[in-house]
Amino acid sequence: MKIALLGYGKMGKEIEKTALERDHQITLVIDAFNLQDFTSENLRKAEVAIDFSTPGSAFENILRCFDAGIPVVCGTTGWLDKFTEVKERCEQQDQTFFYASNFSLGANILFALNKYLARMMGSVTGYEVGSQEIHHIHKLDAPSGTAISLANDVISAVDRKNKWELNQASDDSVVPIQAVRQDEVPGTHIITWDSAVDQIKISHEAKSRKGLALGAVLAAEYIRDKKGVFTMGDMIRL
Ligand SMILES: NC(=O)c1ccc[n+]([C@@H]2O[C@H](COP(=O)([O-])OP(=O)(O)OC[C@H]3O[C@@H](n4cnc5c(N)ncnc54)[C@H](O)[C@@H]3O)[C@@H](O)[C@H]2O)c1
């Protein structure tokens, strides 16, 4: 498969390695240094684009792929205020879009466990929920997209919770997300349910970016001949 990489930073480079190992070709690499090459003509030499760029550029990059008629996998976080617009544009233009806040299989298993646990805890009193995400010091957005997804899943399952807040909870209706930036940590997410007598804790710790890159390449393979909006739940049925 011919792949265009939009964003050639830490993830873009890891995805390139994984794609080549799986016998795909990289036909275009776009980064801040060569934006002049980001044309529809160049994009159309690929069968699918994978965007791991920046919170400020992903939205525009996705729309450019739609305009060029190229399916796009996006892992960039920090732009989701525009997600509904992207979804609508994808449907109106009969295009293909795959988004995941976390492409690793293990983190998606954590999402499933978190939903299950939150449903249980919704009917139990005496426990307070908290969450923490730990990432490398270069990460531009906080909290992480994964931490937001986890918090939103708790909010959907537990009536007494209705929003998340970064670092501190201003009242009991809040799911707090503590964001820690530390060394070169690839990504750790922890959800705790704490009571006066005990604590339940579930977590996922990425050991490297390999699992994330593999998930993104598998997503590109998955959407190649499809139309519509997809996420990890469509690709891996847990
Ligand atoms: N969904 C996931 O599983 C997952 C996993 C890891 C990282 N991420 C997210 O992916 C994004 C990239 O992560 P990273 O660690 O590779 O970051 P990075 O900073 O190493 O790389 C981002 C690259 O995008 C480039 N860029 C800037 N403007 C651009 C533009 N207009 N078009 C294309 N590229 C442009 C930058 O120059 C940089 O090289 C971040 O938002 C991060 O949070 C998501």
mmCIF file with all atom_site columns, N, CA, C and O and ligand atoms in Angstrom, residues 6-12 30-32 35 52-55 57 61 75-77 100-104 136 139 141 209 212, ligand 1:
data_model
loop_
_atom_site.group_PDB
_atom_site.id
_atom_site.type_symbol
_atom_site.label_atom_id
_atom_site.label_alt_id
_atom_site.label_comp_id
_atom_site.label_asym_id
_atom_site.label_entity_id
_atom_site.label_seq_id
_atom_site.pdbx_PDB_ins_code
_atom_site.Cartn_x
_atom_site.Cartn_y
_atom_site.Cartn_z
_atom_site.occupancy
_atom_site.B_iso_or_equiv
_atom_site.pdbx_formal_charge
_atom_site.auth_seq_id
_atom_site.auth_comp_id
_atom_site.auth_asym_id
_atom_site.auth_atom_id
_atom_site.pdbx_PDB_model_num
ATOM   1   N N   . LEU A 1 6   ? 1.836  12.484 7.160  1.00 0.00 ? 6   LEU A N   1
ATOM   2   C CA  . LEU A 1 6   ? 1.683  13.908 7.461  1.00 0.00 ? 6   LEU A CA  1
ATOM   3   C C   . LEU A 1 6   ? 2.164  14.109 8.894  1.00 0.00 ? 6   LEU A C   1
ATOM   4   O O   . LEU A 1 6   ? 1.490  13.688 9.836  1.00 0.00 ? 6   LEU A O   1
ATOM   5   N N   . GLY A 1 7   ? 3.345  14.699 9.032  1.00 0.00 ? 7   GLY A N   1
ATOM   6   C CA  . GLY A 1 7   ? 4.003  14.798 10.329 1.00 0.00 ? 7   GLY A CA  1
ATOM   7   C C   . GLY A 1 7   ? 5.105  13.751 10.382 1.00 0.00 ? 7   GLY A C   1
ATOM   8   O O   . GLY A 1 7   ? 4.839  12.551 10.288 1.00 0.00 ? 7   GLY A O   1
ATOM   9   N N   . TYR A 1 8   ? 6.328  14.232 10.474 1.00 0.00 ? 8   TYR A N   1
ATOM   10  C CA  . TYR A 1 8   ? 7.483  13.333 10.474 1.00 0.00 ? 8   TYR A CA  1
ATOM   11  C C   . TYR A 1 8   ? 8.310  13.579 11.732 1.00 0.00 ? 8   TYR A C   1
ATOM   12  O O   . TYR A 1 8   ? 9.491  13.839 11.697 1.00 0.00 ? 8   TYR A O   1
ATOM   13  N N   . GLY A 1 9   ? 7.578  13.506 12.866 1.00 0.00 ? 9   GLY A N   1
ATOM   14  C CA  . GLY A 1 9   ? 8.252  13.636 14.170 1.00 0.00 ? 9   GLY A CA  1
ATOM   15  C C   . GLY A 1 9   ? 8.445  12.245 14.755 1.00 0.00 ? 9   GLY A C   1
ATOM   16  O O   . GLY A 1 9   ? 8.676  11.277 14.027 1.00 0.00 ? 9   GLY A O   1
ATOM   17  N N   . LYS A 1 10  ? 8.318  12.152 16.071 1.00 0.00 ? 10  LYS A N   1
ATOM   18  C CA  . LYS A 1 10  ? 8.582  10.882 16.758 1.00 0.00 ? 10  LYS A CA  1
ATOM   19  C C   . LYS A 1 10  ? 7.655  9.776  16.233 1.00 0.00 ? 10  LYS A C   1
ATOM   20  O O   . LYS A 1 10  ? 8.105  8.675  15.920 1.00 0.00 ? 10  LYS A O   1
ATOM   21  N N   . MET A 1 11  ? 6.371  10.059 16.122 1.00 0.00 ? 11  MET A N   1
ATOM   22  C CA  . MET A 1 11  ? 5.422  9.031  15.651 1.00 0.00 ? 11  MET A CA  1
ATOM   23  C C   . MET A 1 11  ? 5.559  8.799  14.150 1.00 0.00 ? 11  MET A C   1
ATOM   24  O O   . MET A 1 11  ? 5.527  7.655  13.695 1.00 0.00 ? 11  MET A O   1
ATOM   25  N N   . GLY A 1 12  ? 5.687  9.870  13.380 1.00 0.00 ? 12  GLY A N   1
ATOM   26  C CA  . GLY A 1 12  ? 5.817  9.715  11.929 1.00 0.00 ? 12  GLY A CA  1
ATOM   27  C C   . GLY A 1 12  ? 6.972  8.781  11.581 1.00 0.00 ? 12  GLY A C   1
ATOM   28  O O   . GLY A 1 12  ? 6.839  7.887  10.731 1.00 0.00 ? 12  GLY A O   1
ATOM   29  N N   . ILE A 1 30  ? 5.321  14.746 4.705  1.00 0.00 ? 30  ILE A N   1
ATOM   30  C CA  . ILE A 1 30  ? 5.125  16.189 4.875  1.00 0.00 ? 30  ILE A CA  1
ATOM   31  C C   . ILE A 1 30  ? 5.434  16.564 6.313  1.00 0.00 ? 30  ILE A C   1
ATOM   32  O O   . ILE A 1 30  ? 4.962  15.914 7.251  1.00 0.00 ? 30  ILE A O   1
ATOM   33  N N   . ASP A 1 31  ? 6.231  17.601 6.469  1.00 0.00 ? 31  ASP A N   1
ATOM   34  C CA  . ASP A 1 31  ? 6.492  18.136 7.803  1.00 0.00 ? 31  ASP A CA  1
ATOM   35  C C   . ASP A 1 31  ? 6.616  19.651 7.641  1.00 0.00 ? 31  ASP A C   1
ATOM   36  O O   . ASP A 1 31  ? 6.498  20.185 6.524  1.00 0.00 ? 31  ASP A O   1
ATOM   37  N N   . ALA A 1 32  ? 6.858  20.336 8.758  1.00 0.00 ? 32  ALA A N   1
ATOM   38  C CA  . ALA A 1 32  ? 6.908  21.804 8.713  1.00 0.00 ? 32  ALA A CA  1
ATOM   39  C C   . ALA A 1 32  ? 7.946  22.303 7.704  1.00 0.00 ? 32  ALA A C   1
ATOM   40  O O   . ALA A 1 32  ? 7.800  23.393 7.145  1.00 0.00 ? 32  ALA A O   1
ATOM   41  N N   . LEU A 1 35  ? 6.238  22.127 3.563  1.00 0.00 ? 35  LEU A N   1
ATOM   42  C CA  . LEU A 1 35  ? 4.784  22.272 3.373  1.00 0.00 ? 35  LEU A CA  1
ATOM   43  C C   . LEU A 1 35  ? 4.434  22.594 1.918  1.00 0.00 ? 35  LEU A C   1
ATOM   44  O O   . LEU A 1 35  ? 3.320  22.331 1.475  1.00 0.00 ? 35  LEU A O   1
ATOM   45  N N   . PHE A 1 52  ? 0.107  12.323 11.988 1.00 0.00 ? 52  PHE A N   1
ATOM   46  C CA  . PHE A 1 52  ? 0.555  12.492 13.382 1.00 0.00 ? 52  PHE A CA  1
ATOM   47  C C   . PHE A 1 52  ? 1.367  13.785 13.355 1.00 0.00 ? 52  PHE A C   1
ATOM   48  O O   . PHE A 1 52  ? 2.590  13.765 13.264 1.00 0.00 ? 52  PHE A O   1
ATOM   49  N N   . SER A 1 53  ? 0.642  14.915 13.359 1.00 0.00 ? 53  SER A N   1
ATOM   50  C CA  . SER A 1 53  ? 1.319  16.204 13.215 1.00 0.00 ? 53  SER A CA  1
ATOM   51  C C   . SER A 1 53  ? 1.163  16.999 14.517 1.00 0.00 ? 53  SER A C   1
ATOM   52  O O   . SER A 1 53  ? 1.626  16.526 15.555 1.00 0.00 ? 53  SER A O   1
ATOM   53  N N   . THR A 1 54  ? 0.541  18.146 14.456 1.00 0.00 ? 54  THR A N   1
ATOM   54  C CA  . THR A 1 54  ? 0.434  18.979 15.661 1.00 0.00 ? 54  THR A CA  1
ATOM   55  C C   . THR A 1 54  ? -1.031 19.374 15.865 1.00 0.00 ? 54  THR A C   1
ATOM   56  O O   . THR A 1 54  ? -1.808 19.404 14.905 1.00 0.00 ? 54  THR A O   1
ATOM   57  N N   . PRO A 1 55  ? -1.396 19.721 17.121 1.00 0.00 ? 55  PRO A N   1
ATOM   58  C CA  . PRO A 1 55  ? -2.784 20.117 17.373 1.00 0.00 ? 55  PRO A CA  1
ATOM   59  C C   . PRO A 1 55  ? -3.229 21.257 16.438 1.00 0.00 ? 55  PRO A C   1
ATOM   60  O O   . PRO A 1 55  ? -4.392 21.313 16.050 1.00 0.00 ? 55  PRO A O   1
ATOM   61  N N   . SER A 1 57  ? -2.274 21.808 13.293 1.00 0.00 ? 57  SER A N   1
ATOM   62  C CA  . SER A 1 57  ? -2.262 21.529 11.845 1.00 0.00 ? 57  SER A CA  1
ATOM   63  C C   . SER A 1 57  ? -3.148 20.360 11.418 1.00 0.00 ? 57  SER A C   1
ATOM   64  O O   . SER A 1 57  ? -3.504 20.245 10.250 1.00 0.00 ? 57  SER A O   1
ATOM   65  N N   . ASN A 1 61  ? -4.971 19.547 7.702  1.00 0.00 ? 61  ASN A N   1
ATOM   66  C CA  . ASN A 1 61  ? -4.409 18.404 6.963  1.00 0.00 ? 61  ASN A CA  1
ATOM   67  C C   . ASN A 1 61  ? -5.495 17.399 6.585  1.00 0.00 ? 61  ASN A C   1
ATOM   68  O O   . ASN A 1 61  ? -5.504 16.871 5.465  1.00 0.00 ? 61  ASN A O   1
ATOM   69  N N   . GLY A 1 75  ? -3.976 10.433 14.274 1.00 0.00 ? 75  GLY A N   1
ATOM   70  C CA  . GLY A 1 75  ? -3.709 10.146 15.683 1.00 0.00 ? 75  GLY A CA  1
ATOM   71  C C   . GLY A 1 75  ? -3.377 11.406 16.449 1.00 0.00 ? 75  GLY A C   1
ATOM   72  O O   . GLY A 1 75  ? -3.186 11.366 17.663 1.00 0.00 ? 75  GLY A O   1
ATOM   73  N N   . THR A 1 76  ? -3.312 12.520 15.729 1.00 0.00 ? 76  THR A N   1
ATOM   74  C CA  . THR A 1 76  ? -2.963 13.785 16.391 1.00 0.00 ? 76  THR A CA  1
ATOM   75  C C   . THR A 1 76  ? -4.041 14.140 17.410 1.00 0.00 ? 76  THR A C   1
ATOM   76  O O   . THR A 1 76  ? -5.235 13.988 17.132 1.00 0.00 ? 76  THR A O   1
ATOM   77  N N   . THR A 1 77  ? -3.605 14.604 18.568 1.00 0.00 ? 77  THR A N   1
ATOM   78  C CA  . THR A 1 77  ? -4.554 14.975 19.626 1.00 0.00 ? 77  THR A CA  1
ATOM   79  C C   . THR A 1 77  ? -4.584 16.499 19.763 1.00 0.00 ? 77  THR A C   1
ATOM   80  O O   . THR A 1 77  ? -3.800 17.212 19.124 1.00 0.00 ? 77  THR A O   1
ATOM   81  N N   . ALA A 1 100 ? -8.263 7.797  16.331 1.00 0.00 ? 100 ALA A N   1
ATOM   82  C CA  . ALA A 1 100 ? -8.156 7.163  17.653 1.00 0.00 ? 100 ALA A CA  1
ATOM   83  C C   . ALA A 1 100 ? -7.275 8.034  18.527 1.00 0.00 ? 100 ALA A C   1
ATOM   84  O O   . ALA A 1 100 ? -6.230 8.528  18.077 1.00 0.00 ? 100 ALA A O   1
ATOM   85  N N   . SER A 1 101 ? -7.701 8.237  19.761 1.00 0.00 ? 101 SER A N   1
ATOM   86  C CA  . SER A 1 101 ? -6.854 8.994  20.693 1.00 0.00 ? 101 SER A CA  1
ATOM   87  C C   . SER A 1 101 ? -5.696 8.123  21.155 1.00 0.00 ? 101 SER A C   1
ATOM   88  O O   . SER A 1 101 ? -4.712 8.636  21.694 1.00 0.00 ? 101 SER A O   1
ATOM   89  N N   . ASN A 1 102 ? -5.816 6.803  20.947 1.00 0.00 ? 102 ASN A N   1
ATOM   90  C CA  . ASN A 1 102 ? -4.712 5.900  21.284 1.00 0.00 ? 102 ASN A CA  1
ATOM   91  C C   . ASN A 1 102 ? -4.808 4.659  20.393 1.00 0.00 ? 102 ASN A C   1
ATOM   92  O O   . ASN A 1 102 ? -5.828 3.985  20.388 1.00 0.00 ? 102 ASN A O   1
ATOM   93  N N   . PHE A 1 103 ? -3.759 4.404  19.626 1.00 0.00 ? 103 PHE A N   1
ATOM   94  C CA  . PHE A 1 103 ? -3.780 3.316  18.653 1.00 0.00 ? 103 PHE A CA  1
ATOM   95  C C   . PHE A 1 103 ? -3.259 1.998  19.203 1.00 0.00 ? 103 PHE A C   1
ATOM   96  O O   . PHE A 1 103 ? -3.190 1.024  18.469 1.00 0.00 ? 103 PHE A O   1
ATOM   97  N N   . SER A 1 104 ? -2.866 1.957  20.482 1.00 0.00 ? 104 SER A N   1
ATOM   98  C CA  . SER A 1 104 ? -2.309 0.683  20.954 1.00 0.00 ? 104 SER A CA  1
ATOM   99  C C   . SER A 1 104 ? -3.414 -0.256 21.422 1.00 0.00 ? 104 SER A C   1
ATOM   100 O O   . SER A 1 104 ? -4.426 0.177  22.006 1.00 0.00 ? 104 SER A O   1
ATOM   101 N N   . HIS A 1 136 ? 6.095  12.183 28.006 1.00 0.00 ? 136 HIS A N   1
ATOM   102 C CA  . HIS A 1 136 ? 7.379  12.854 27.802 1.00 0.00 ? 136 HIS A CA  1
ATOM   103 C C   . HIS A 1 136 ? 7.224  14.387 27.795 1.00 0.00 ? 136 HIS A C   1
ATOM   104 O O   . HIS A 1 136 ? 6.140  14.913 27.524 1.00 0.00 ? 136 HIS A O   1
ATOM   105 N N   . LYS A 1 139 ? 5.549  16.703 24.809 1.00 0.00 ? 139 LYS A N   1
ATOM   106 C CA  . LYS A 1 139 ? 4.132  16.668 24.417 1.00 0.00 ? 139 LYS A CA  1
ATOM   107 C C   . LYS A 1 139 ? 3.529  18.073 24.500 1.00 0.00 ? 139 LYS A C   1
ATOM   108 O O   . LYS A 1 139 ? 3.676  18.770 25.507 1.00 0.00 ? 139 LYS A O   1
ATOM   109 N N   . ASP A 1 141 ? 0.120  19.034 24.092 1.00 0.00 ? 141 ASP A N   1
ATOM   110 C CA  . ASP A 1 141 ? -1.200 19.233 24.692 1.00 0.00 ? 141 ASP A CA  1
ATOM   111 C C   . ASP A 1 141 ? -1.306 18.520 26.038 1.00 0.00 ? 141 ASP A C   1
ATOM   112 O O   . ASP A 1 141 ? -0.613 17.543 26.302 1.00 0.00 ? 141 ASP A O   1
ATOM   113 N N   . ARG A 1 209 ? 6.893  3.408  21.406 1.00 0.00 ? 209 ARG A N   1
ATOM   114 C CA  . ARG A 1 209 ? 5.867  3.871  20.463 1.00 0.00 ? 209 ARG A CA  1
ATOM   115 C C   . ARG A 1 209 ? 5.489  2.793  19.443 1.00 0.00 ? 209 ARG A C   1
ATOM   116 O O   . ARG A 1 209 ? 4.669  3.031  18.580 1.00 0.00 ? 209 ARG A O   1
ATOM   117 N N   . LEU A 1 212 ? 1.793  1.795  19.198 1.00 0.00 ? 212 LEU A N   1
ATOM   118 C CA  . LEU A 1 212 ? 0.996  2.900  18.647 1.00 0.00 ? 212 LEU A CA  1
ATOM   119 C C   . LEU A 1 212 ? 1.157  2.949  17.134 1.00 0.00 ? 212 LEU A C   1
ATOM   120 O O   . LEU A 1 212 ? 0.187  3.109  16.383 1.00 0.00 ? 212 LEU A O   1
HETATM 121 N N1  . LIG B 2 .   ? -3.329 8.640  18.900 1.00 0.00 ? 1   LIG B N1  1
HETATM 122 C C1  . LIG B 2 .   ? -2.208 8.086  19.356 1.00 0.00 ? 1   LIG B C1  1
HETATM 123 O O1  . LIG B 2 .   ? -2.132 6.851  19.567 1.00 0.00 ? 1   LIG B O1  1
HETATM 124 C C2  . LIG B 2 .   ? -1.004 8.957  19.590 1.00 0.00 ? 1   LIG B C2  1
HETATM 125 C C3  . LIG B 2 .   ? 0.216  8.417  19.987 1.00 0.00 ? 1   LIG B C3  1
HETATM 126 C C4  . LIG B 2 .   ? 1.331  9.252  20.112 1.00 0.00 ? 1   LIG B C4  1
HETATM 127 C C5  . LIG B 2 .   ? 1.196  10.594 19.820 1.00 0.00 ? 1   LIG B C5  1
HETATM 128 N N2  . LIG B 2 .   ? -0.011 11.091 19.444 1.00 0.00 ? 1   LIG B N2  1
HETATM 129 C C6  . LIG B 2 .   ? -0.189 12.483 19.044 1.00 0.00 ? 1   LIG B C6  1
HETATM 130 O O2  . LIG B 2 .   ? 0.329  12.593 17.717 1.00 0.00 ? 1   LIG B O2  1
HETATM 131 C C7  . LIG B 2 .   ? 0.855  13.905 17.510 1.00 0.00 ? 1   LIG B C7  1
HETATM 132 C C8  . LIG B 2 .   ? 2.317  13.792 17.062 1.00 0.00 ? 1   LIG B C8  1
HETATM 133 O O3  . LIG B 2 .   ? 3.075  13.184 18.071 1.00 0.00 ? 1   LIG B O3  1
HETATM 134 P P1  . LIG B 2 .   ? 4.661  13.113 17.976 1.00 0.00 ? 1   LIG B P1  1
HETATM 135 O O4  . LIG B 2 .   ? 5.102  12.566 19.287 1.00 0.00 ? 1   LIG B O4  1
HETATM 136 O O5  . LIG B 2 .   ? 5.082  12.469 16.716 1.00 0.00 ? 1   LIG B O5  1
HETATM 137 O O6  . LIG B 2 .   ? 5.013  14.677 17.913 1.00 0.00 ? 1   LIG B O6  1
HETATM 138 P P2  . LIG B 2 .   ? 6.296  15.369 17.262 1.00 0.00 ? 1   LIG B P2  1
HETATM 139 O O7  . LIG B 2 .   ? 6.325  16.765 17.781 1.00 0.00 ? 1   LIG B O7  1
HETATM 140 O O8  . LIG B 2 .   ? 7.502  14.512 17.450 1.00 0.00 ? 1   LIG B O8  1
HETATM 141 O O9  . LIG B 2 .   ? 5.949  15.394 15.692 1.00 0.00 ? 1   LIG B O9  1
HETATM 142 C C9  . LIG B 2 .   ? 5.020  16.262 15.119 1.00 0.00 ? 1   LIG B C9  1
HETATM 143 C C10 . LIG B 2 .   ? 5.590  16.695 13.768 1.00 0.00 ? 1   LIG B C10 1
HETATM 144 O O10 . LIG B 2 .   ? 4.589  17.425 13.035 1.00 0.00 ? 1   LIG B O10 1
HETATM 145 C C11 . LIG B 2 .   ? 5.296  18.405 12.278 1.00 0.00 ? 1   LIG B C11 1
HETATM 146 N N3  . LIG B 2 .   ? 4.406  19.425 11.731 1.00 0.00 ? 1   LIG B N3  1
HETATM 147 C C12 . LIG B 2 .   ? 4.240  20.730 12.133 1.00 0.00 ? 1   LIG B C12 1
HETATM 148 N N4  . LIG B 2 .   ? 3.337  21.345 11.328 1.00 0.00 ? 1   LIG B N4  1
HETATM 149 C C13 . LIG B 2 .   ? 2.944  20.423 10.416 1.00 0.00 ? 1   LIG B C13 1
HETATM 150 C C14 . LIG B 2 .   ? 2.039  20.445 9.322  1.00 0.00 ? 1   LIG B C14 1
HETATM 151 N N5  . LIG B 2 .   ? 1.329  21.564 9.009  1.00 0.00 ? 1   LIG B N5  1
HETATM 152 N N6  . LIG B 2 .   ? 1.869  19.327 8.586  1.00 0.00 ? 1   LIG B N6  1
HETATM 153 C C15 . LIG B 2 .   ? 2.552  18.184 8.886  1.00 0.00 ? 1   LIG B C15 1
HETATM 154 N N7  . LIG B 2 .   ? 3.435  18.109 9.916  1.00 0.00 ? 1   LIG B N7  1
HETATM 155 C C16 . LIG B 2 .   ? 3.625  19.211 10.673 1.00 0.00 ? 1   LIG B C16 1
HETATM 156 C C17 . LIG B 2 .   ? 6.326  18.930 13.265 1.00 0.00 ? 1   LIG B C17 1
HETATM 157 O O11 . LIG B 2 .   ? 7.358  19.647 12.594 1.00 0.00 ? 1   LIG B O11 1
HETATM 158 C C18 . LIG B 2 .   ? 6.811  17.621 13.900 1.00 0.00 ? 1   LIG B C18 1
HETATM 159 O O12 . LIG B 2 .   ? 7.908  17.070 13.221 1.00 0.00 ? 1   LIG B O12 1
HETATM 160 C C19 . LIG B 2 .   ? 0.642  14.631 18.846 1.00 0.00 ? 1   LIG B C19 1
HETATM 161 O O13 . LIG B 2 .   ? -0.587 15.326 18.781 1.00 0.00 ? 1   LIG B O13 1
HETATM 162 C C20 . LIG B 2 .   ? 0.551  13.497 19.862 1.00 0.00 ? 1   LIG B C20 1
HETATM 163 O O14 . LIG B 2 .   ? -0.201 13.844 21.007 1.00 0.00 ? 1   LIG B O14 1
HETATM 164 C C21 . LIG B 2 .   ? -1.097 10.295 19.328 1.00 0.00 ? 1   LIG B C21 1
#
